mmCIF file of C-alpha atoms and ligand atoms in Angstrom:
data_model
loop_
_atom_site.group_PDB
_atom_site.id
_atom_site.type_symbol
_atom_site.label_atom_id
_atom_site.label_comp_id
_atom_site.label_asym_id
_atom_site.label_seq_id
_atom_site.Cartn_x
_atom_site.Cartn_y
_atom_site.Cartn_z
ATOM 1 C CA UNK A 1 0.233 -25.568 5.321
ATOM 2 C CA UNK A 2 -2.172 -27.187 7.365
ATOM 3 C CA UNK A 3 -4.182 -24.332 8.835
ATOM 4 C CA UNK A 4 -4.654 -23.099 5.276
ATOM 5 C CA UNK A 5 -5.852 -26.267 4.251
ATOM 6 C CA UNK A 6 -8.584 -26.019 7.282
ATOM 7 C CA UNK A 7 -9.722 -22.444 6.567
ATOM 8 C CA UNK A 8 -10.240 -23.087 2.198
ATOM 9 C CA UNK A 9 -12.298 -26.550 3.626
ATOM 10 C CA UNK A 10 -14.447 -24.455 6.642
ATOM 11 C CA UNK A 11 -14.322 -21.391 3.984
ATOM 12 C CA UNK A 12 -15.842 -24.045 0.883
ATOM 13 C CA UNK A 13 -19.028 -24.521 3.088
ATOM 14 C CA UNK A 14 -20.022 -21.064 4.681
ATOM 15 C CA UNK A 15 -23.518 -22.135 5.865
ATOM 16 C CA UNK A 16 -22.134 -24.888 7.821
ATOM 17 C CA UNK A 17 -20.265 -26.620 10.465
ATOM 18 C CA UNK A 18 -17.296 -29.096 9.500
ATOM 19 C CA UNK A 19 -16.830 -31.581 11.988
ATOM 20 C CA UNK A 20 -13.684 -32.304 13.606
ATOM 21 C CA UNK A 21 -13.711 -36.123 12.520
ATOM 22 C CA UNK A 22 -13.991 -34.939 8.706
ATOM 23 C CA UNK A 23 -11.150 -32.003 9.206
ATOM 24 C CA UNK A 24 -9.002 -34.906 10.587
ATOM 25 C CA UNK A 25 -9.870 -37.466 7.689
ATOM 26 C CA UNK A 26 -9.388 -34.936 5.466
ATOM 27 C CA UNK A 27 -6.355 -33.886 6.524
ATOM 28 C CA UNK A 28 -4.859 -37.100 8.097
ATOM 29 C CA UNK A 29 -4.107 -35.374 11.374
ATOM 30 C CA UNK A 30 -5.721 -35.986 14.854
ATOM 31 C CA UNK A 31 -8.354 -33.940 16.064
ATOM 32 C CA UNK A 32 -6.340 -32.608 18.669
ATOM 33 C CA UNK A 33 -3.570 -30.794 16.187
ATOM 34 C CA UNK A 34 -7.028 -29.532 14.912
ATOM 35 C CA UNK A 35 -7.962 -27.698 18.161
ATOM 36 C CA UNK A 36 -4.646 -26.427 18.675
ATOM 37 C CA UNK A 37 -4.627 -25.027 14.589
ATOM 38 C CA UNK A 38 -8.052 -23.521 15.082
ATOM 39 C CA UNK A 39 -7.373 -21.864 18.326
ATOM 40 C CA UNK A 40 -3.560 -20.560 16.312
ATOM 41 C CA UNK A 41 -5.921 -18.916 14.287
ATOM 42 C CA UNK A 42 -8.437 -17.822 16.447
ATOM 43 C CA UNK A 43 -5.134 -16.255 18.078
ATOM 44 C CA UNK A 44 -4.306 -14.472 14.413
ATOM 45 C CA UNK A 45 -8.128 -12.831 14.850
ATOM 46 C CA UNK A 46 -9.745 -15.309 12.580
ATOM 47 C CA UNK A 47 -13.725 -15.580 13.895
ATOM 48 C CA UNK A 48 -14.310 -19.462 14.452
ATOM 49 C CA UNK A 49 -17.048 -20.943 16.099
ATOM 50 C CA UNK A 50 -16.886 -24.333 17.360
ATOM 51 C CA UNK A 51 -19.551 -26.474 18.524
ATOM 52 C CA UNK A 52 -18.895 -30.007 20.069
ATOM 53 C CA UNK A 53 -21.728 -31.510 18.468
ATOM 54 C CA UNK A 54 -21.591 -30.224 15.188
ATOM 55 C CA UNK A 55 -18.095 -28.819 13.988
ATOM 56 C CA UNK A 56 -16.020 -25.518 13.147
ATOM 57 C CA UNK A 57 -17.930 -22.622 11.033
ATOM 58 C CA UNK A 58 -15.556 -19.918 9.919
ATOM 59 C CA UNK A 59 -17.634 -16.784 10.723
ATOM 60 C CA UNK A 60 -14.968 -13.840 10.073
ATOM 61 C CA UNK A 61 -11.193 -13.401 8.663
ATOM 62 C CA UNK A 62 -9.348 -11.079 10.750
ATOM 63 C CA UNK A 63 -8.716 -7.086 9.581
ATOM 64 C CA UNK A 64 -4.912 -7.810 10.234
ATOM 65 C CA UNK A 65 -2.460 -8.552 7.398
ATOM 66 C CA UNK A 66 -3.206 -12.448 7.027
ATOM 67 C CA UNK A 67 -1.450 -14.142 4.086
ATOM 68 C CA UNK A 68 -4.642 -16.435 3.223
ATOM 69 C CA UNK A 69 -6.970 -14.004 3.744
ATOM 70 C CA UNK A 70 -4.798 -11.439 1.069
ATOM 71 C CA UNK A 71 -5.268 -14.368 -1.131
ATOM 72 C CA UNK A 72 -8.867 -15.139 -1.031
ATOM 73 C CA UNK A 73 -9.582 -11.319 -1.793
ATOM 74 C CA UNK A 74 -6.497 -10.968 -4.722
ATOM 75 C CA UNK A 75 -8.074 -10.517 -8.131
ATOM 76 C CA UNK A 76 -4.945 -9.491 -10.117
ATOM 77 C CA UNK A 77 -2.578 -11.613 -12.480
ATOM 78 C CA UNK A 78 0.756 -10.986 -11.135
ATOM 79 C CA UNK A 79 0.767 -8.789 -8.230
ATOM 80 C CA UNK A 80 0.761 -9.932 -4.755
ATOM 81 C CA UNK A 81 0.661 -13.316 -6.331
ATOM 82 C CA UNK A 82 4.471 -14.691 -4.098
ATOM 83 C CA UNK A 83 3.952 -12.746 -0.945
ATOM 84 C CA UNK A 84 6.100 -12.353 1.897
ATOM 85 C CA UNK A 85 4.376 -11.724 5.134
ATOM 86 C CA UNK A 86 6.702 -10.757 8.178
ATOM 87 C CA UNK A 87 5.177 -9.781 12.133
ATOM 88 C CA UNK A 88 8.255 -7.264 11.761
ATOM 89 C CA UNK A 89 10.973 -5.876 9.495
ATOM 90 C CA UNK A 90 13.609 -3.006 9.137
ATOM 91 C CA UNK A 91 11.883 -1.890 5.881
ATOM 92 C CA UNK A 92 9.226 -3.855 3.354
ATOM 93 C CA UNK A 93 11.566 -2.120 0.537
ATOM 94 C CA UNK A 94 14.726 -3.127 2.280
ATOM 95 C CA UNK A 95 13.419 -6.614 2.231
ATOM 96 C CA UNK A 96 12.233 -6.420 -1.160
ATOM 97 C CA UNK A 97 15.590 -5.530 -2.661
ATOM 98 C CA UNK A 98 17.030 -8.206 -1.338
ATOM 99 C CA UNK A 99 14.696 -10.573 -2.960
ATOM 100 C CA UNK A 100 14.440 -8.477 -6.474
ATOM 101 C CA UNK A 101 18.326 -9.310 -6.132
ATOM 102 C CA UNK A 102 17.646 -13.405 -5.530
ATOM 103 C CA UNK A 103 15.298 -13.072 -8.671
ATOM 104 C CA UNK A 104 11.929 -12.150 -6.922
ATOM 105 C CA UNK A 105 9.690 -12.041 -9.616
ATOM 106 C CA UNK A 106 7.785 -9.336 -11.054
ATOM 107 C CA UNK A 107 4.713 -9.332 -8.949
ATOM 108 C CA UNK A 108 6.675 -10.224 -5.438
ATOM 109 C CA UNK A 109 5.006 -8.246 -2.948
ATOM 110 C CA UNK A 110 6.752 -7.630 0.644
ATOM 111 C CA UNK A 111 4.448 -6.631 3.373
ATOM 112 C CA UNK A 112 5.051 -6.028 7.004
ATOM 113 C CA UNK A 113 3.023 -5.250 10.024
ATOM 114 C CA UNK A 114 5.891 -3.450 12.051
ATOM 115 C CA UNK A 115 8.786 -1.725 10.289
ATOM 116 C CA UNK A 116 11.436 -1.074 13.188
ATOM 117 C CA UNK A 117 13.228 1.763 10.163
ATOM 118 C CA UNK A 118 10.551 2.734 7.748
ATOM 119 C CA UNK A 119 12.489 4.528 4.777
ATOM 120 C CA UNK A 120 11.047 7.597 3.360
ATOM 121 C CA UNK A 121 13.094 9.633 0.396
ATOM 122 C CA UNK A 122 16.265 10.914 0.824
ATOM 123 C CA UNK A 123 17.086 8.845 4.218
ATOM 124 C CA UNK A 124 14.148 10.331 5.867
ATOM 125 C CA UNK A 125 12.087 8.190 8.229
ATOM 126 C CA UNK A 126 9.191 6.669 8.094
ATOM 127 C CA UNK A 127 6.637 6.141 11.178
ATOM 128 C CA UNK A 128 5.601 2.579 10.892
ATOM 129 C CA UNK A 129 3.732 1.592 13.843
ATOM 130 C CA UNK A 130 1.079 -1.916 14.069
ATOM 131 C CA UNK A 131 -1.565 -1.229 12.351
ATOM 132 C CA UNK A 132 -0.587 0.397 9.011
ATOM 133 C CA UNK A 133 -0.308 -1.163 5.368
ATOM 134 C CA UNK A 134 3.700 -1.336 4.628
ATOM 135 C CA UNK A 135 3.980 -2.610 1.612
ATOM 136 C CA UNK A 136 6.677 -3.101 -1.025
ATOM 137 C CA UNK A 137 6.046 -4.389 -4.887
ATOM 138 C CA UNK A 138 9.259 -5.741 -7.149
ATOM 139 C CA UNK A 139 8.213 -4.617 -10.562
ATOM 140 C CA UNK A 140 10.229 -5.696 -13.619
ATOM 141 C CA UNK A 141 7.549 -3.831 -16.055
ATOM 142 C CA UNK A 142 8.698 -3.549 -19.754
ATOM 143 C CA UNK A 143 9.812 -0.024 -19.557
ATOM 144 C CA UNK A 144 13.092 2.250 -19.521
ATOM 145 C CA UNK A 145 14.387 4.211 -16.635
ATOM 146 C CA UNK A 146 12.937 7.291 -17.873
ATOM 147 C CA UNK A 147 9.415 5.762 -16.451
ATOM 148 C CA UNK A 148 10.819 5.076 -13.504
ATOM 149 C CA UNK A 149 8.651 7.765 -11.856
ATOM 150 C CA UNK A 150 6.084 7.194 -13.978
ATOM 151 C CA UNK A 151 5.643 4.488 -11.932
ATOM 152 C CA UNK A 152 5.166 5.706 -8.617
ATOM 153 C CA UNK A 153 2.524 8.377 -9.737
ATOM 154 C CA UNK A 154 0.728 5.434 -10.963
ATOM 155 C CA UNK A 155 1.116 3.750 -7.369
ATOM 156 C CA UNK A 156 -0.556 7.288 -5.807
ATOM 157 C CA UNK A 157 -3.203 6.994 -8.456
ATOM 158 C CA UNK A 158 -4.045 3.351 -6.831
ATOM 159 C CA UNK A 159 -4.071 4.113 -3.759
ATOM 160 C CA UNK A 160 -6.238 7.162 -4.159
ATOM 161 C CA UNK A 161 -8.579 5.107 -6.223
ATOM 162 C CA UNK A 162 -8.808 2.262 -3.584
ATOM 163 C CA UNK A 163 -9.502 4.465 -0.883
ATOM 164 C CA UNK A 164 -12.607 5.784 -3.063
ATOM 165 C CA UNK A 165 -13.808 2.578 -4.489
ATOM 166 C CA UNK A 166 -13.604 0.503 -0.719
ATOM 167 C CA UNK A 167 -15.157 3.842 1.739
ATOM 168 C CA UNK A 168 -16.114 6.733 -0.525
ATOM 169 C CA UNK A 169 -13.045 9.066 0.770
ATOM 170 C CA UNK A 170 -11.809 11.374 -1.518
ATOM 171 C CA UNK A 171 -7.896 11.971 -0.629
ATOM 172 C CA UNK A 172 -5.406 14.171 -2.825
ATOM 173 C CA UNK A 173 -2.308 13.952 -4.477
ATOM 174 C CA UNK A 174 0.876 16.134 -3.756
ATOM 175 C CA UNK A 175 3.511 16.430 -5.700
ATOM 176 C CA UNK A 176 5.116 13.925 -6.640
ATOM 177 C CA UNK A 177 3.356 11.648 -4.225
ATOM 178 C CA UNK A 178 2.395 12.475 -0.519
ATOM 179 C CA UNK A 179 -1.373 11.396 -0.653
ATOM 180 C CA UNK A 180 -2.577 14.253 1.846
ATOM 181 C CA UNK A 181 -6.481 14.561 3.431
ATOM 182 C CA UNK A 182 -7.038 17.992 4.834
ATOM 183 C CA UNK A 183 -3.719 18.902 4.370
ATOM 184 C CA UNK A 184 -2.421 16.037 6.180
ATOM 185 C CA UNK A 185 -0.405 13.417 4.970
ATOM 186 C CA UNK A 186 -1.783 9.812 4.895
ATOM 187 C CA UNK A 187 0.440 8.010 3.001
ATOM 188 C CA UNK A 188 3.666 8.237 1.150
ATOM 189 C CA UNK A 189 5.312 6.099 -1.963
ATOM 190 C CA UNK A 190 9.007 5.340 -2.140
ATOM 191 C CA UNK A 191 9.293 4.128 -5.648
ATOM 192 C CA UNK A 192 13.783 2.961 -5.483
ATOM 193 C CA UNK A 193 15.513 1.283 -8.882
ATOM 194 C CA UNK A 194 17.188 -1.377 -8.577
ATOM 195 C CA UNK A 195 20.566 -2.569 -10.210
ATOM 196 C CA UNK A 196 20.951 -1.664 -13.673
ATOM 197 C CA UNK A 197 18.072 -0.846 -15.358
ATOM 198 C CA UNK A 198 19.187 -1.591 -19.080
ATOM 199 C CA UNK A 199 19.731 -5.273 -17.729
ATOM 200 C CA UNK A 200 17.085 -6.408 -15.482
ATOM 201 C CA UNK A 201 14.494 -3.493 -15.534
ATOM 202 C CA UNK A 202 13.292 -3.559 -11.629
ATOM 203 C CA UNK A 203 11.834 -1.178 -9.638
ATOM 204 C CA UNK A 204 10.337 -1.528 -5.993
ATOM 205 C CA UNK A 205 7.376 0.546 -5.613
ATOM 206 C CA UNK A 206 7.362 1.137 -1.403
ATOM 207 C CA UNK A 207 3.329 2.121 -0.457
ATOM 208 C CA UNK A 208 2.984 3.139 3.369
ATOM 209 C CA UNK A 209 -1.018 3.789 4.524
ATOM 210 C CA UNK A 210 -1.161 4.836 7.833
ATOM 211 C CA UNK A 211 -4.371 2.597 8.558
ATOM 212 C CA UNK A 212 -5.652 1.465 11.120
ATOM 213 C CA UNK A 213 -4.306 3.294 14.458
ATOM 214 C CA UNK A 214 -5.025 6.740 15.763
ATOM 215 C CA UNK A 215 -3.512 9.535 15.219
ATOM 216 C CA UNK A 216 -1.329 9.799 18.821
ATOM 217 C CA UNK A 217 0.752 6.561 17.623
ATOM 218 C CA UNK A 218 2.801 9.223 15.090
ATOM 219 C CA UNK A 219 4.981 11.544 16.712
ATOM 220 C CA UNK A 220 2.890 14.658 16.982
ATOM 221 C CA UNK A 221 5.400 17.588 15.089
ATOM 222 C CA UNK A 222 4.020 15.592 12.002
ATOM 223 C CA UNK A 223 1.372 16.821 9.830
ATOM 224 C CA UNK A 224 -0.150 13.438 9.387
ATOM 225 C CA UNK A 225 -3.532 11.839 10.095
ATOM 226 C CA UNK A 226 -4.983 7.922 9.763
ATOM 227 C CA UNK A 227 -7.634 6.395 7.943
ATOM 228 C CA UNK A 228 -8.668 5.045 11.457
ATOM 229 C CA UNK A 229 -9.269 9.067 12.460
ATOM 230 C CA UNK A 230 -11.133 9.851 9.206
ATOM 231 C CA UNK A 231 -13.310 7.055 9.313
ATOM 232 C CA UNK A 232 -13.494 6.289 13.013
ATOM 233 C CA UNK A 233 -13.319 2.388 12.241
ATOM 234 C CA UNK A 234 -10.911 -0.286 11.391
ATOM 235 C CA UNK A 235 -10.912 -1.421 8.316
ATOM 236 C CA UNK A 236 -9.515 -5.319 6.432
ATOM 237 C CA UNK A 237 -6.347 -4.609 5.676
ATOM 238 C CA UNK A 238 -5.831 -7.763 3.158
ATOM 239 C CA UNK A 239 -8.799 -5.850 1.285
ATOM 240 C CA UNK A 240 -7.006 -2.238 0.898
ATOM 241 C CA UNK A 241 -3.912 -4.313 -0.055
ATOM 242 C CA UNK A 242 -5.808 -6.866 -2.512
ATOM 243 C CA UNK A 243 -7.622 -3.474 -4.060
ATOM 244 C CA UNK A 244 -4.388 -1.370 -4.536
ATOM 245 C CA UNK A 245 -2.353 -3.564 -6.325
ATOM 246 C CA UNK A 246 -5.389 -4.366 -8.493
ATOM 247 C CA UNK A 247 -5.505 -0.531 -9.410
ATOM 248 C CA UNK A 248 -1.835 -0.965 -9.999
ATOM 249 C CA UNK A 249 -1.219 -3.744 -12.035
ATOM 250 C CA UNK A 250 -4.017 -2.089 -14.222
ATOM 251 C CA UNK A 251 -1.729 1.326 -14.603
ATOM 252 C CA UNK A 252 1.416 -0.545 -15.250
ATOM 253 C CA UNK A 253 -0.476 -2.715 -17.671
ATOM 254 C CA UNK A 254 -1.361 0.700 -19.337
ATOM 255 C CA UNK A 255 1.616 2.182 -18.719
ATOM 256 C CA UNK A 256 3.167 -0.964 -20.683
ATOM 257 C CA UNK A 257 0.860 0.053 -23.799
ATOM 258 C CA UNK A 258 2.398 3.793 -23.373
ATOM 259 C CA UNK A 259 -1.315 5.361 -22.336
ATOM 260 C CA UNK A 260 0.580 8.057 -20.106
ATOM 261 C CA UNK A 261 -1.072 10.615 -20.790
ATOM 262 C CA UNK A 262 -4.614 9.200 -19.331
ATOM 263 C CA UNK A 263 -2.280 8.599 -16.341
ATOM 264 C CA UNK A 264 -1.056 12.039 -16.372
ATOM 265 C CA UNK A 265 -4.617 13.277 -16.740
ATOM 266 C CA UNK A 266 -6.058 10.807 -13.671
ATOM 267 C CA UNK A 267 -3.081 12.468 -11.547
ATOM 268 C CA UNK A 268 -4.000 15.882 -12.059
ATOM 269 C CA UNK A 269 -7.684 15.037 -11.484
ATOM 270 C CA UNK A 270 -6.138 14.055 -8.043
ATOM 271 C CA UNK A 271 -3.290 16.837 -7.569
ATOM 272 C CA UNK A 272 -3.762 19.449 -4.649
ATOM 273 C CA UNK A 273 -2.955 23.201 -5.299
ATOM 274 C CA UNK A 274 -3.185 22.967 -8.937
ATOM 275 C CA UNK A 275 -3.423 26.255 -10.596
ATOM 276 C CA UNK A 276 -2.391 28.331 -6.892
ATOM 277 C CA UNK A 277 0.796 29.114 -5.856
ATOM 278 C CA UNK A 278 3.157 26.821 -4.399
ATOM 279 C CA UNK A 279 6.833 26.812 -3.748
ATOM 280 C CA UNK A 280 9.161 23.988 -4.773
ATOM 281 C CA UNK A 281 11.674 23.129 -2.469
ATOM 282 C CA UNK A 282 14.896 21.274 -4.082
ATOM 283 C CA UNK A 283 17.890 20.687 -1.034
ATOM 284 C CA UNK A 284 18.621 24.619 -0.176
ATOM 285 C CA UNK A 285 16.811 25.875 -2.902
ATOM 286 C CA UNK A 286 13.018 27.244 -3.193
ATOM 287 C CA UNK A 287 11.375 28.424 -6.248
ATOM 288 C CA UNK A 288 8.261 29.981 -5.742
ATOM 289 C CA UNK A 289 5.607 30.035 -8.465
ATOM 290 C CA UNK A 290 1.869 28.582 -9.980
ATOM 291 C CA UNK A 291 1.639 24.713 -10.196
ATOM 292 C CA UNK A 292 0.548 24.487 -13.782
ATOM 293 C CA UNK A 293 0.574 20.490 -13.996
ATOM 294 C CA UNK A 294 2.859 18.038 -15.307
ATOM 295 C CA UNK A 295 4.886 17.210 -18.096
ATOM 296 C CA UNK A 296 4.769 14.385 -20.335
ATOM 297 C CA UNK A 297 7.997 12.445 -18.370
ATOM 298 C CA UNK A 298 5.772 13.375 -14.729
ATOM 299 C CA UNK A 299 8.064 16.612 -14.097
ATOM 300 C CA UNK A 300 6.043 19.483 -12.146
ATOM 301 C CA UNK A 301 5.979 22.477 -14.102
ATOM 302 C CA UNK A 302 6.078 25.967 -12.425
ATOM 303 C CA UNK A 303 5.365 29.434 -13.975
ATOM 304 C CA UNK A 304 7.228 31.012 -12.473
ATOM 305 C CA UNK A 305 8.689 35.144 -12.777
ATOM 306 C CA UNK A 306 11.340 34.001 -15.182
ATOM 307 C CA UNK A 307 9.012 31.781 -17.429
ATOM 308 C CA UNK A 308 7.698 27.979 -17.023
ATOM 309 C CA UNK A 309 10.553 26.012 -15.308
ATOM 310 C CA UNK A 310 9.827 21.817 -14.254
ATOM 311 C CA UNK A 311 11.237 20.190 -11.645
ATOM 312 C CA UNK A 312 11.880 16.243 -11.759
ATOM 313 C CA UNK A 313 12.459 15.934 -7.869
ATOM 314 C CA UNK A 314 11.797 17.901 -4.744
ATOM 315 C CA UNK A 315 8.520 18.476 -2.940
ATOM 316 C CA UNK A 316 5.936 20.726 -3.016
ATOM 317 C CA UNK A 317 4.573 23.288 -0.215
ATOM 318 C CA UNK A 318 1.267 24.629 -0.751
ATOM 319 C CA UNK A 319 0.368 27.917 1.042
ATOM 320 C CA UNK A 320 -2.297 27.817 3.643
ATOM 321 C CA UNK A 321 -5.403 30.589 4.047
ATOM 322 C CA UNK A 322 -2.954 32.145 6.921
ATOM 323 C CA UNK A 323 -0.652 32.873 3.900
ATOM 324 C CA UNK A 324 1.772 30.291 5.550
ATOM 325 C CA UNK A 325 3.235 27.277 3.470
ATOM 326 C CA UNK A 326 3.000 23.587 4.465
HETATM 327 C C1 BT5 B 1 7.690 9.167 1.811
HETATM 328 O O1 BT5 B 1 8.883 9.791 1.980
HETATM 329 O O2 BT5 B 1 6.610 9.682 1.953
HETATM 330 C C2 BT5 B 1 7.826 7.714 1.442
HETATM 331 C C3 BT5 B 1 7.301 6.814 2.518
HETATM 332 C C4 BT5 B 1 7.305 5.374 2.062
HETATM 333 C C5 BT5 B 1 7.007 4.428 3.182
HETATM 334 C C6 BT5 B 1 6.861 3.022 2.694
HETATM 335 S S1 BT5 B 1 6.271 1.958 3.908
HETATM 336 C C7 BT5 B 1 6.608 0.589 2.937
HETATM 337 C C8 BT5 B 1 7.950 0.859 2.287
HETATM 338 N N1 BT5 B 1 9.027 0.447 3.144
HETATM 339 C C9 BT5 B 1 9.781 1.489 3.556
HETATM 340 O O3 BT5 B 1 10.767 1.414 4.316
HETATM 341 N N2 BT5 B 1 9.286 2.628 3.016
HETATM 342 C C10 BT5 B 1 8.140 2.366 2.173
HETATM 343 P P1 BT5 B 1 9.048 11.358 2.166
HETATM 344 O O4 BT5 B 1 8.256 12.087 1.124
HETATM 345 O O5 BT5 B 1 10.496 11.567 2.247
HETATM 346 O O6 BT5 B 1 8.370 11.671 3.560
HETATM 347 C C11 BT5 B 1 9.006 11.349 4.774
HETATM 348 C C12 BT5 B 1 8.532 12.352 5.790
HETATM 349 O O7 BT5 B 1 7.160 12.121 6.117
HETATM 350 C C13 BT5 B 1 9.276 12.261 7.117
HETATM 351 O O8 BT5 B 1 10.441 13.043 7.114
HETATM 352 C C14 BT5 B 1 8.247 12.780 8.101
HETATM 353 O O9 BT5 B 1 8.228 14.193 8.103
HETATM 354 C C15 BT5 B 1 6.924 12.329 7.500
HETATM 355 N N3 BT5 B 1 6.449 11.058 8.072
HETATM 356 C C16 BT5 B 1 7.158 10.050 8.636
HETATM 357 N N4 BT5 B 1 6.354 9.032 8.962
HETATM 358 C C17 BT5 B 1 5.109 9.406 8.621
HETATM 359 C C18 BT5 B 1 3.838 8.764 8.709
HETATM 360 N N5 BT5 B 1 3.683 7.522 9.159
HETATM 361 N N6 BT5 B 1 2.757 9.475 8.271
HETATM 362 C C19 BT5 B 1 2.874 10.717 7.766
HETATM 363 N N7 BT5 B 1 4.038 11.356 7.659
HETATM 364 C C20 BT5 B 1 5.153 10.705 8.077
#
């Protein structure tokens, strides 16, 4: 793609300017494709100056999802290595299934900066407006079913860790994987298996970050906040995205070598309302009791009146200082 090929040639010399003439020898196209390519990306939020004298200098890549600037900042083996990179889709995990079901390859990551019907679990829906990270990985790790959720406690893990390592913010963990600040939720995993497991192990690990918009873009009965309204800037998307499936392809690597329990352990480091009382909610059902931690297969396990009981799905509701739950 030509306006790739410009940025890694203005991004191989930093300090200076490239002149037009040696963009279009380079390249073999005129100089005028070149102005139109450089003001394309100019138009994509890519900082170029341009100097008639001298040349192009690339000064900034934009904070918008950007699929050469996701490269430039990717330091994992497999993960995010084949991207796909739409303006809009239904859903990122829609999108990847489709794929994992062409023979996407382990690794094939599906990002989006609209989703027009963000999935959440059990056909709930998720706010996606411009602005957030929607992301999808296809794994096809070399595990059984049974670690199927394994999976996506290692994806809140990541994302927890990323948000620490890139700004210092300390977020939490609720069961099994709302990543809440204040109470609030910032982000949620959708972790869906694909086909039949015994045959072509594949899972698609759905991340969505509400990023970088304010708060008033979600519809207000949520209990949700941004990263935007806790740290009252923008931030480079291709970064958070680059950084999270870093943290990930680490924890399935482990996961791989069957080091679960450190997993286990980094989750409960991370888990809100450990030790208090919560109440489990499973379709009609709610089972009140203390969060004592998790199990060895990622099940929540309760003590409850009638003993320790463990839950494999549901959600969790942690009671407020008002004596309410959330
Ligand atoms: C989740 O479901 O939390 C999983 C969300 C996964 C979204 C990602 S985005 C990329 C990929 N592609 C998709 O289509 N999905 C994945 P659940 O635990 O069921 O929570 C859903 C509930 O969260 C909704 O019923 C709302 O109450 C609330 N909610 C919806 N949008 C939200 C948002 N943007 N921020 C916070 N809460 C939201």
């Amino acid at each position: 793609m030509v306006r790739h090929d410009i940025l890694q040639l203005l991004a191989e010399h930093p300090e200076e300017y490239v002149s037009g003439e040696r963009i279009s020898q380079y390249l073999n196209v005129t100089r005028a494709a070149i102005w139109k390519h450089i003001k394309a990306l100019k138009d994509e939020g890519f900082e170029i100056e341009g100097q008639t004298k001298n040349g192009y200098r690339l000064l900034k890549t934009p904070l918008s999802l950007n699929e050469w600037a996701l490269e430039q900042v990717l330091t994992t083996i497999s993960l995010g290595r084949t991207i796909c990179l739409e303006d809009e889709l239904a859903s990122t995990n829609i999108r990847a299934k489709e794929l994992a079901h062409q023979g996407g390859v382990h690794g094939l990551t599906v990002l989006a900066k609209y989703q027009s019907v963000g999935q959440g679990r059990l056909q709930r829906q998720w706010e996606s407006p411009r602005g957030g990270l929607w992301m999808s990985v296809v794994l096809r790790p070399d595990l059984s079913l049974a670690d199927a959720s394994k999976l996506t406690l290692a994806a809140s893990v990541a994302i927890v860790d990323a948000l620490e390592a890139l700004y210092q913010l300390r977020v939490g963990i609720k069961w099994p994987n709302d990543i809440v600040y204040n109470g609030q939720k910032l982000a949620g995993i959708l972790g869906e298996v694909v086909g039949e497991w015994n045959v072509v192990q594949t899972l698609i690990l759905g991340m969505g970050i509400n990023v970088n918009f304010p708060r008033g873009r979600l519809s207000a009965s949520l209990r949700a906040t941004t990263l935007y309204e806790i740290l009252g800037y923008e931030v480079d998307l291709n970064i958070l995205a680059a950084t999270i499936l870093k943290h990930l392809e680490n924890k399935v690597i482990s996961l791989e070598q069957k080091a679960f329990n450190e997993l286990r352990l980094s989750w409960l480091e991370r888990a809100v309302g450990l030790g208090e009382e919560v109440r489990v909610l499973q379709r009609e059902r709610a089972v009140q009791g203390v969060f004592k931690g998790i199990s060895i297969d990622g099940a929540l396990l309760l003590e409850t009146e009638n003993g320790e009981k463990s839950f494999s799905a549901g959600e969790v509701q942690l009671r407020s200082n008002t004596s309410t739950y959330f």
